[in-house]
Amino acid sequence: MVLRHLMSPLDLTVEEMDALLSLAGRIEKDPKKYAHVCDGKRLATLFYEPSTRTRLSFEAAMLNLGGTVLGFSSADSSSAAKGESVADTIRVISCYADIAAMRHPKEGAPLVASMHSLIPVINAGDGGHQHPTQTLTDLLTIRELKGGFDGLTIGLCGDLKFGRTVHSLIEALSRYDGLRFKLISPAELKVPSYVKASLKTKGIPYEQSERLDADTMAGLDILYMTRVQKERFFNEDDYIRMKDFYVLDREKLAMAPKDMYILHPLPRVNEISVDVDDDPRAAYFRQARYGVYVRMALIMTLLGIEEPA
Ligand code: NCD
């Protein structure tokens, strides 16, 4: 079998992505059927940056498939603290595990690892760059809520500059037909130019705005909120100035379309007020639950595991 990695959502074709989401949907409906497909397989989680959902949902995914897990959850507790390169680390991990998920504060670190690896490497978030498995989670959620992707109007709000989930989601959605984006951010936190350039090349319409109001929310099918990425700021004053730029509360939500679902990759800080959680349009906790099923489907796909009959 050819060794495959997942660095960006574009590493999967649209057909592969749709097949993976469908597999995730089947796993959700009948998880018992998949309980032993990874017996004897091991996942390594190499996390050089904090995580709750991503690491634990990867681990839950492998355990649900009958496999085992090992790994570390911070750079200080690994040999990175002694100066080991990711290239050397992955060479060694390739002898201990069958597949690895890596999160790293430096953009491109999982890609470097994949170039030295004998096992599939999954990018579980690299700095402010990409986060393809969050995107799979987001896509499954949108597909369940809206029935598909074609023709949707998607609003993305918050830190669109450093928010890696935003970059991966825009790239993945850009391959479907008739989408439009509304990019809502402070001027200093706009989407990077490479993301915008790709929208322009594909002729996908997008609007940029600094305001989250009735006008910008009009016509949205999905509002994807994000937190301001504190850990990527050089200057704490800038972070403090921007951290509460957007707060989606009940009052604001009253101005939004009745069929606009709210997604958030989590963790939430202040950008969605807790009083929104009970609104039927709040879909972020459901979204977090889907993270396990897409990661189960991804592990099976990259390990070339056949679906049980
Ligand atoms: C995201 C991340 O790590 O980029 N979290 C996650 O994986 N669900 C979003 C964030 O940290 O803001």
mmCIF file of C-alpha atoms and ligand atoms in Angstrom:
data_model
loop_
_atom_site.group_PDB
_atom_site.id
_atom_site.type_symbol
_atom_site.label_atom_id
_atom_site.label_comp_id
_atom_site.label_asym_id
_atom_site.label_seq_id
_atom_site.Cartn_x
_atom_site.Cartn_y
_atom_site.Cartn_z
ATOM 1 C CA MET A 1 0.000 0.000 0.000
ATOM 2 C CA VAL A 2 1.223 3.530 -0.793
ATOM 3 C CA LEU A 3 2.125 5.571 2.255
ATOM 4 C CA ARG A 4 -0.280 8.528 2.562
ATOM 5 C CA HIS A 5 -0.270 11.492 4.892
ATOM 6 C CA LEU A 6 -2.788 14.242 5.576
ATOM 7 C CA MET A 7 -1.273 17.736 5.722
ATOM 8 C CA SER A 8 -4.085 19.771 4.173
ATOM 9 C CA PRO A 9 -7.677 18.912 3.200
ATOM 10 C CA LEU A 10 -6.544 19.130 -0.436
ATOM 11 C CA ASP A 11 -4.504 15.937 0.054
ATOM 12 C CA LEU A 12 -7.851 14.145 -0.314
ATOM 13 C CA THR A 13 -9.751 14.408 -3.584
ATOM 14 C CA VAL A 14 -13.359 15.601 -3.364
ATOM 15 C CA GLU A 15 -14.471 12.000 -3.978
ATOM 16 C CA GLU A 16 -12.205 10.683 -1.200
ATOM 17 C CA MET A 17 -13.420 13.398 1.128
ATOM 18 C CA ASP A 18 -17.071 12.581 0.419
ATOM 19 C CA ALA A 19 -16.363 8.850 0.873
ATOM 20 C CA LEU A 20 -14.628 9.552 4.186
ATOM 21 C CA LEU A 21 -17.553 11.660 5.452
ATOM 22 C CA SER A 22 -19.979 8.944 4.412
ATOM 23 C CA LEU A 23 -17.900 6.331 6.240
ATOM 24 C CA ALA A 24 -17.916 8.600 9.320
ATOM 25 C CA GLY A 25 -21.708 8.784 9.040
ATOM 26 C CA ARG A 26 -21.980 4.966 8.897
ATOM 27 C CA ILE A 27 -19.658 4.637 11.896
ATOM 28 C CA GLU A 28 -21.857 7.040 13.864
ATOM 29 C CA LYS A 29 -24.937 4.915 13.143
ATOM 30 C CA ASP A 30 -23.341 1.559 14.022
ATOM 31 C CA PRO A 31 -20.095 2.037 15.993
ATOM 32 C CA LYS A 32 -20.058 -1.575 17.270
ATOM 33 C CA LYS A 33 -19.457 -2.839 13.762
ATOM 34 C CA TYR A 34 -16.084 -1.071 13.699
ATOM 35 C CA ALA A 35 -14.990 -1.964 17.236
ATOM 36 C CA HIS A 36 -12.206 -4.341 16.153
ATOM 37 C CA VAL A 37 -11.102 -3.173 12.724
ATOM 38 C CA CYS A 38 -7.852 -1.764 14.179
ATOM 39 C CA ASP A 39 -7.048 -4.600 16.599
ATOM 40 C CA GLY A 40 -3.259 -4.703 16.955
ATOM 41 C CA LYS A 41 -2.759 -1.224 15.452
ATOM 42 C CA ARG A 42 -1.254 1.664 17.385
ATOM 43 C CA LEU A 43 -1.679 5.436 17.078
ATOM 44 C CA ALA A 44 0.985 7.867 18.306
ATOM 45 C CA THR A 45 -0.193 11.349 19.310
ATOM 46 C CA LEU A 46 2.749 13.769 19.147
ATOM 47 C CA PHE A 47 1.434 17.033 20.562
ATOM 48 C CA TYR A 48 3.935 19.888 20.939
ATOM 49 C CA GLU A 49 1.078 22.336 21.644
ATOM 50 C CA PRO A 50 -1.955 22.267 23.976
ATOM 51 C CA SER A 51 -5.079 20.415 22.898
ATOM 52 C CA THR A 52 -8.188 18.920 24.440
ATOM 53 C CA ARG A 53 -10.543 17.871 21.654
ATOM 54 C CA THR A 54 -8.107 17.038 18.903
ATOM 55 C CA ARG A 55 -5.782 14.802 20.918
ATOM 56 C CA LEU A 56 -8.488 13.114 22.958
ATOM 57 C CA SER A 57 -10.761 12.577 19.956
ATOM 58 C CA PHE A 58 -7.855 10.998 18.066
ATOM 59 C CA GLU A 59 -7.191 8.726 21.025
ATOM 60 C CA ALA A 60 -10.881 7.918 21.472
ATOM 61 C CA ALA A 61 -11.094 7.190 17.741
ATOM 62 C CA MET A 62 -8.260 4.646 17.805
ATOM 63 C CA LEU A 63 -9.527 3.034 21.017
ATOM 64 C CA ASN A 64 -13.053 2.796 19.528
ATOM 65 C CA LEU A 65 -11.553 0.934 16.566
ATOM 66 C CA GLY A 66 -9.887 -1.626 18.860
ATOM 67 C CA GLY A 67 -6.379 -0.150 18.574
ATOM 68 C CA THR A 68 -4.061 1.279 21.207
ATOM 69 C CA VAL A 69 -2.489 4.717 21.701
ATOM 70 C CA LEU A 70 0.722 6.244 23.010
ATOM 71 C CA GLY A 71 2.237 9.698 22.834
ATOM 72 C CA PHE A 72 3.002 12.944 24.576
ATOM 73 C CA SER A 73 0.895 16.041 25.118
ATOM 74 C CA SER A 74 3.500 18.797 25.427
ATOM 75 C CA ALA A 75 6.903 19.611 23.990
ATOM 76 C CA ASP A 76 8.399 19.772 27.525
ATOM 77 C CA SER A 77 7.602 16.135 28.149
ATOM 78 C CA SER A 78 9.269 14.948 24.922
ATOM 79 C CA SER A 79 12.887 14.985 23.730
ATOM 80 C CA ALA A 80 12.073 18.206 21.837
ATOM 81 C CA ALA A 81 13.036 19.823 25.161
ATOM 82 C CA LYS A 82 16.534 18.363 24.643
ATOM 83 C CA GLY A 83 16.697 19.683 21.079
ATOM 84 C CA GLU A 84 15.614 16.629 19.057
ATOM 85 C CA SER A 85 14.297 17.414 15.550
ATOM 86 C CA VAL A 86 10.828 16.286 14.423
ATOM 87 C CA ALA A 87 12.611 14.336 11.658
ATOM 88 C CA ASP A 88 14.477 12.193 14.200
ATOM 89 C CA THR A 89 11.459 11.875 16.484
ATOM 90 C CA ILE A 90 9.199 10.542 13.714
ATOM 91 C CA ARG A 91 11.872 8.096 12.509
ATOM 92 C CA VAL A 92 11.848 6.556 15.955
ATOM 93 C CA ILE A 93 8.060 6.721 16.399
ATOM 94 C CA SER A 94 7.722 4.875 13.071
ATOM 95 C CA CYS A 95 9.138 1.833 14.923
ATOM 96 C CA TYR A 96 6.613 2.104 17.771
ATOM 97 C CA ALA A 97 3.323 2.917 16.031
ATOM 98 C CA ASP A 98 1.374 2.372 12.798
ATOM 99 C CA ILE A 99 0.091 5.940 12.369
ATOM 100 C CA ALA A 100 0.828 9.318 13.977
ATOM 101 C CA ALA A 101 -1.064 12.557 14.587
ATOM 102 C CA MET A 102 1.167 15.589 15.139
ATOM 103 C CA ARG A 103 0.390 19.090 16.406
ATOM 104 C CA HIS A 104 3.180 21.642 16.370
ATOM 105 C CA PRO A 105 3.452 25.418 16.850
ATOM 106 C CA LYS A 106 5.626 25.738 13.727
ATOM 107 C CA GLU A 107 3.954 25.834 10.320
ATOM 108 C CA GLY A 108 5.186 22.911 8.223
ATOM 109 C CA ALA A 109 6.574 20.777 11.091
ATOM 110 C CA PRO A 110 4.176 17.855 10.386
ATOM 111 C CA LEU A 111 5.129 18.087 6.687
ATOM 112 C CA VAL A 112 8.807 17.738 7.605
ATOM 113 C CA ALA A 113 7.882 14.767 9.801
ATOM 114 C CA SER A 114 5.936 13.149 6.952
ATOM 115 C CA MET A 115 9.036 13.364 4.735
ATOM 116 C CA HIS A 116 11.002 11.248 7.215
ATOM 117 C CA SER A 117 8.242 8.906 8.290
ATOM 118 C CA LEU A 118 7.585 5.253 7.528
ATOM 119 C CA ILE A 119 4.005 5.551 8.798
ATOM 120 C CA PRO A 120 1.115 7.888 7.844
ATOM 121 C CA VAL A 121 1.400 11.294 9.526
ATOM 122 C CA ILE A 122 -1.685 13.437 10.136
ATOM 123 C CA ASN A 123 -1.357 17.176 10.646
ATOM 124 C CA ALA A 124 -3.329 17.854 13.837
ATOM 125 C CA GLY A 125 -2.678 21.613 13.553
ATOM 126 C CA ASP A 126 0.552 23.367 12.503
ATOM 127 C CA GLY A 127 0.898 26.890 13.874
ATOM 128 C CA GLY A 128 -1.393 29.368 12.138
ATOM 129 C CA HIS A 129 -1.413 27.309 8.944
ATOM 130 C CA GLN A 130 -3.756 24.318 8.568
ATOM 131 C CA HIS A 131 -5.910 21.923 10.609
ATOM 132 C CA PRO A 132 -7.370 19.371 8.184
ATOM 133 C CA THR A 133 -9.006 17.041 10.711
ATOM 134 C CA GLN A 134 -10.960 19.917 12.229
ATOM 135 C CA THR A 135 -12.116 20.601 8.683
ATOM 136 C CA LEU A 136 -13.350 17.035 8.265
ATOM 137 C CA THR A 137 -15.290 17.541 11.493
ATOM 138 C CA ASP A 138 -16.683 20.856 10.245
ATOM 139 C CA LEU A 139 -17.667 19.356 6.901
ATOM 140 C CA LEU A 140 -19.460 16.419 8.469
ATOM 141 C CA THR A 141 -21.348 18.852 10.709
ATOM 142 C CA ILE A 142 -22.333 21.118 7.806
ATOM 143 C CA ARG A 143 -23.368 18.133 5.697
ATOM 144 C CA GLU A 144 -25.557 16.772 8.516
ATOM 145 C CA LEU A 145 -27.131 20.193 9.128
ATOM 146 C CA LYS A 146 -27.560 21.397 5.554
ATOM 147 C CA GLY A 147 -27.564 18.187 3.514
ATOM 148 C CA GLY A 148 -24.544 19.214 1.378
ATOM 149 C CA PHE A 149 -22.249 22.098 0.492
ATOM 150 C CA ASP A 150 -23.249 23.362 -2.937
ATOM 151 C CA GLY A 151 -24.690 26.884 -2.972
ATOM 152 C CA LEU A 152 -24.111 27.652 0.707
ATOM 153 C CA THR A 153 -23.216 31.079 2.049
ATOM 154 C CA ILE A 154 -20.641 30.669 4.797
ATOM 155 C CA GLY A 155 -19.666 33.408 7.236
ATOM 156 C CA LEU A 156 -16.357 33.093 9.063
ATOM 157 C CA CYS A 157 -15.833 35.450 11.958
ATOM 158 C CA GLY A 158 -12.973 36.286 14.318
ATOM 159 C CA ASP A 159 -9.270 35.656 13.913
ATOM 160 C CA LEU A 160 -9.103 34.737 10.239
ATOM 161 C CA LYS A 161 -5.376 35.454 10.093
ATOM 162 C CA PHE A 162 -4.033 33.004 12.664
ATOM 163 C CA GLY A 163 -7.071 30.688 12.817
ATOM 164 C CA ARG A 164 -5.789 27.586 11.036
ATOM 165 C CA THR A 165 -9.196 25.900 11.063
ATOM 166 C CA VAL A 166 -10.500 28.769 8.904
ATOM 167 C CA HIS A 167 -7.781 28.315 6.279
ATOM 168 C CA SER A 168 -8.380 24.584 5.946
ATOM 169 C CA LEU A 169 -12.163 24.974 5.888
ATOM 170 C CA ILE A 170 -12.100 27.607 3.124
ATOM 171 C CA GLU A 171 -9.759 25.439 1.025
ATOM 172 C CA ALA A 172 -11.922 22.361 1.427
ATOM 173 C CA LEU A 173 -15.232 24.128 0.738
ATOM 174 C CA SER A 174 -13.808 25.951 -2.286
ATOM 175 C CA ARG A 175 -14.007 22.709 -4.239
ATOM 176 C CA TYR A 176 -17.813 22.605 -4.137
ATOM 177 C CA ASP A 177 -20.114 24.581 -6.440
ATOM 178 C CA GLY A 178 -21.804 27.912 -5.974
ATOM 179 C CA LEU A 179 -20.427 28.803 -2.528
ATOM 180 C CA ARG A 180 -19.988 32.351 -1.243
ATOM 181 C CA PHE A 181 -17.985 33.500 1.756
ATOM 182 C CA LYS A 182 -18.398 36.424 4.126
ATOM 183 C CA LEU A 183 -15.122 37.028 5.928
ATOM 184 C CA ILE A 184 -15.700 38.989 9.130
ATOM 185 C CA SER A 185 -12.612 40.085 11.056
ATOM 186 C CA PRO A 186 -10.795 43.098 12.461
ATOM 187 C CA ALA A 187 -8.598 44.726 9.781
ATOM 188 C CA GLU A 188 -5.456 43.293 11.413
ATOM 189 C CA LEU A 189 -6.796 39.733 11.448
ATOM 190 C CA LYS A 190 -7.928 39.258 7.855
ATOM 191 C CA VAL A 191 -7.406 35.928 6.048
ATOM 192 C CA PRO A 192 -3.867 35.502 4.692
ATOM 193 C CA SER A 193 -3.305 36.508 1.088
ATOM 194 C CA TYR A 194 -2.653 32.913 -0.054
ATOM 195 C CA VAL A 195 -6.178 31.962 0.999
ATOM 196 C CA LYS A 196 -7.689 34.988 -0.737
ATOM 197 C CA ALA A 197 -5.609 34.375 -3.858
ATOM 198 C CA SER A 198 -6.964 30.868 -4.097
ATOM 199 C CA LEU A 199 -10.568 32.144 -3.820
ATOM 200 C CA LYS A 200 -9.846 34.670 -6.565
ATOM 201 C CA THR A 201 -8.269 32.080 -8.858
ATOM 202 C CA LYS A 202 -11.292 29.837 -8.486
ATOM 203 C CA GLY A 203 -13.677 32.762 -9.030
ATOM 204 C CA ILE A 204 -15.407 32.200 -5.683
ATOM 205 C CA PRO A 205 -17.220 35.317 -4.453
ATOM 206 C CA TYR A 206 -16.303 36.665 -1.023
ATOM 207 C CA GLU A 207 -16.961 39.832 0.922
ATOM 208 C CA GLN A 208 -14.852 41.181 3.758
ATOM 209 C CA SER A 209 -16.345 43.057 6.664
ATOM 210 C CA GLU A 210 -15.327 44.237 10.103
ATOM 211 C CA ARG A 211 -18.814 44.054 11.533
ATOM 212 C CA LEU A 212 -20.923 41.196 12.756
ATOM 213 C CA ASP A 213 -24.387 42.676 12.365
ATOM 214 C CA ALA A 214 -27.793 42.083 10.763
ATOM 215 C CA ASP A 215 -26.406 43.049 7.356
ATOM 216 C CA THR A 216 -23.433 40.710 7.376
ATOM 217 C CA MET A 217 -25.458 37.855 8.866
ATOM 218 C CA ALA A 218 -28.253 38.198 6.292
ATOM 219 C CA GLY A 219 -28.354 35.185 3.999
ATOM 220 C CA LEU A 220 -25.826 33.125 5.969
ATOM 221 C CA ASP A 221 -26.360 29.355 6.129
ATOM 222 C CA ILE A 222 -23.453 28.877 8.528
ATOM 223 C CA LEU A 223 -21.706 31.285 10.884
ATOM 224 C CA TYR A 224 -18.306 29.851 11.846
ATOM 225 C CA MET A 225 -17.046 31.706 14.934
ATOM 226 C CA THR A 226 -13.416 31.529 16.054
ATOM 227 C CA ARG A 227 -11.426 32.758 19.035
ATOM 228 C CA VAL A 228 -8.610 35.265 18.739
ATOM 229 C CA GLN A 229 -5.483 33.073 18.757
ATOM 230 C CA LYS A 230 -3.682 34.505 21.790
ATOM 231 C CA GLU A 231 -0.646 32.223 21.432
ATOM 232 C CA ARG A 232 0.201 33.574 17.957
ATOM 233 C CA PHE A 233 0.407 37.262 18.977
ATOM 234 C CA PHE A 234 3.796 38.929 19.405
ATOM 235 C CA ASN A 235 2.322 41.681 21.517
ATOM 236 C CA GLU A 236 -0.076 41.143 24.423
ATOM 237 C CA ASP A 237 -1.603 44.626 24.053
ATOM 238 C CA ASP A 238 -2.749 43.771 20.511
ATOM 239 C CA TYR A 239 -4.363 40.600 21.809
ATOM 240 C CA ILE A 240 -6.147 42.457 24.599
ATOM 241 C CA ARG A 241 -7.388 45.074 22.140
ATOM 242 C CA MET A 242 -8.871 42.462 19.810
ATOM 243 C CA LYS A 243 -9.927 39.588 22.025
ATOM 244 C CA ASP A 244 -13.491 40.799 22.560
ATOM 245 C CA PHE A 245 -13.990 42.347 19.141
ATOM 246 C CA TYR A 246 -16.929 40.010 18.446
ATOM 247 C CA VAL A 247 -19.319 38.600 20.989
ATOM 248 C CA LEU A 248 -22.260 36.659 19.624
ATOM 249 C CA ASP A 249 -24.958 36.947 22.268
ATOM 250 C CA ARG A 250 -28.704 36.429 22.265
ATOM 251 C CA GLU A 251 -29.417 39.979 21.259
ATOM 252 C CA LYS A 252 -27.177 39.741 18.214
ATOM 253 C CA LEU A 253 -28.488 36.294 17.321
ATOM 254 C CA ALA A 254 -32.016 37.685 17.228
ATOM 255 C CA MET A 255 -30.947 39.537 14.055
ATOM 256 C CA ALA A 256 -29.635 36.372 12.361
ATOM 257 C CA PRO A 257 -31.497 34.130 9.907
ATOM 258 C CA LYS A 258 -33.657 31.461 11.554
ATOM 259 C CA ASP A 259 -31.886 28.692 9.626
ATOM 260 C CA MET A 260 -28.318 29.882 10.202
ATOM 261 C CA TYR A 261 -26.322 27.355 12.215
ATOM 262 C CA ILE A 262 -23.453 28.451 14.457
ATOM 263 C CA LEU A 263 -20.251 26.430 14.396
ATOM 264 C CA HIS A 264 -17.061 26.923 16.410
ATOM 265 C CA PRO A 265 -14.022 24.633 16.487
ATOM 266 C CA LEU A 266 -13.717 25.312 20.248
ATOM 267 C CA PRO A 267 -12.237 26.222 22.673
ATOM 268 C CA ARG A 268 -14.523 29.222 23.052
ATOM 269 C CA VAL A 269 -13.309 32.183 25.061
ATOM 270 C CA ASN A 270 -15.736 35.156 24.919
ATOM 271 C CA GLU A 271 -16.836 35.190 21.295
ATOM 272 C CA ILE A 272 -20.042 33.224 21.896
ATOM 273 C CA SER A 273 -21.943 34.053 25.022
ATOM 274 C CA VAL A 274 -23.087 30.976 26.981
ATOM 275 C CA ASP A 275 -26.690 32.129 26.730
ATOM 276 C CA VAL A 276 -26.549 31.196 23.033
ATOM 277 C CA ASP A 277 -25.832 27.524 23.854
ATOM 278 C CA ASP A 278 -29.529 26.655 24.226
ATOM 279 C CA ASP A 279 -30.497 28.169 20.887
ATOM 280 C CA PRO A 280 -31.398 25.417 18.386
ATOM 281 C CA ARG A 281 -28.970 27.027 15.911
ATOM 282 C CA ALA A 282 -25.965 26.480 18.218
ATOM 283 C CA ALA A 283 -24.254 23.417 16.728
ATOM 284 C CA TYR A 284 -20.736 23.587 18.223
ATOM 285 C CA PHE A 285 -21.077 20.824 20.797
ATOM 286 C CA ARG A 286 -22.614 18.519 18.231
ATOM 287 C CA GLN A 287 -19.695 19.454 15.968
ATOM 288 C CA ALA A 288 -17.197 18.366 18.666
ATOM 289 C CA ARG A 289 -18.952 14.986 18.899
ATOM 290 C CA TYR A 290 -18.504 14.394 15.167
ATOM 291 C CA GLY A 291 -14.729 14.801 15.604
ATOM 292 C CA VAL A 292 -14.404 11.235 16.841
ATOM 293 C CA TYR A 293 -16.274 9.669 13.887
ATOM 294 C CA VAL A 294 -14.300 11.519 11.213
ATOM 295 C CA ARG A 295 -11.029 10.595 12.897
ATOM 296 C CA MET A 296 -12.133 6.937 13.040
ATOM 297 C CA ALA A 297 -12.882 7.121 9.311
ATOM 298 C CA LEU A 298 -9.561 8.859 8.610
ATOM 299 C CA ILE A 299 -7.481 6.313 10.550
ATOM 300 C CA MET A 300 -9.203 3.490 8.652
ATOM 301 C CA THR A 301 -8.650 5.256 5.323
ATOM 302 C CA LEU A 302 -4.942 6.002 5.845
ATOM 303 C CA LEU A 303 -4.250 2.499 7.168
ATOM 304 C CA GLY A 304 -6.124 0.987 4.212
ATOM 305 C CA ILE A 305 -8.513 -0.903 6.471
ATOM 306 C CA GLU A 306 -11.491 -2.481 4.725
ATOM 307 C CA GLU A 307 -14.933 -1.763 6.063
ATOM 308 C CA PRO A 308 -16.398 -4.889 7.734
ATOM 309 C CA ALA A 309 -19.152 -6.580 5.718
HETATM 310 C C1 NCD B 1 -8.622 24.769 17.119
HETATM 311 C C2 NCD B 1 -7.127 24.729 16.887
HETATM 312 O O1 NCD B 1 -6.394 24.076 17.641
HETATM 313 O O2 NCD B 1 -6.724 25.337 15.919
HETATM 314 N N1 NCD B 1 -9.003 23.906 18.173
HETATM 315 C C3 NCD B 1 -9.335 22.628 17.844
HETATM 316 O O3 NCD B 1 -8.523 21.862 17.403
HETATM 317 N N2 NCD B 1 -10.623 22.285 17.972
HETATM 318 C C4 NCD B 1 -9.164 26.125 17.301
HETATM 319 C C5 NCD B 1 -8.562 26.994 18.360
HETATM 320 O O4 NCD B 1 -7.668 26.581 19.103
HETATM 321 O O5 NCD B 1 -9.023 28.127 18.465
#
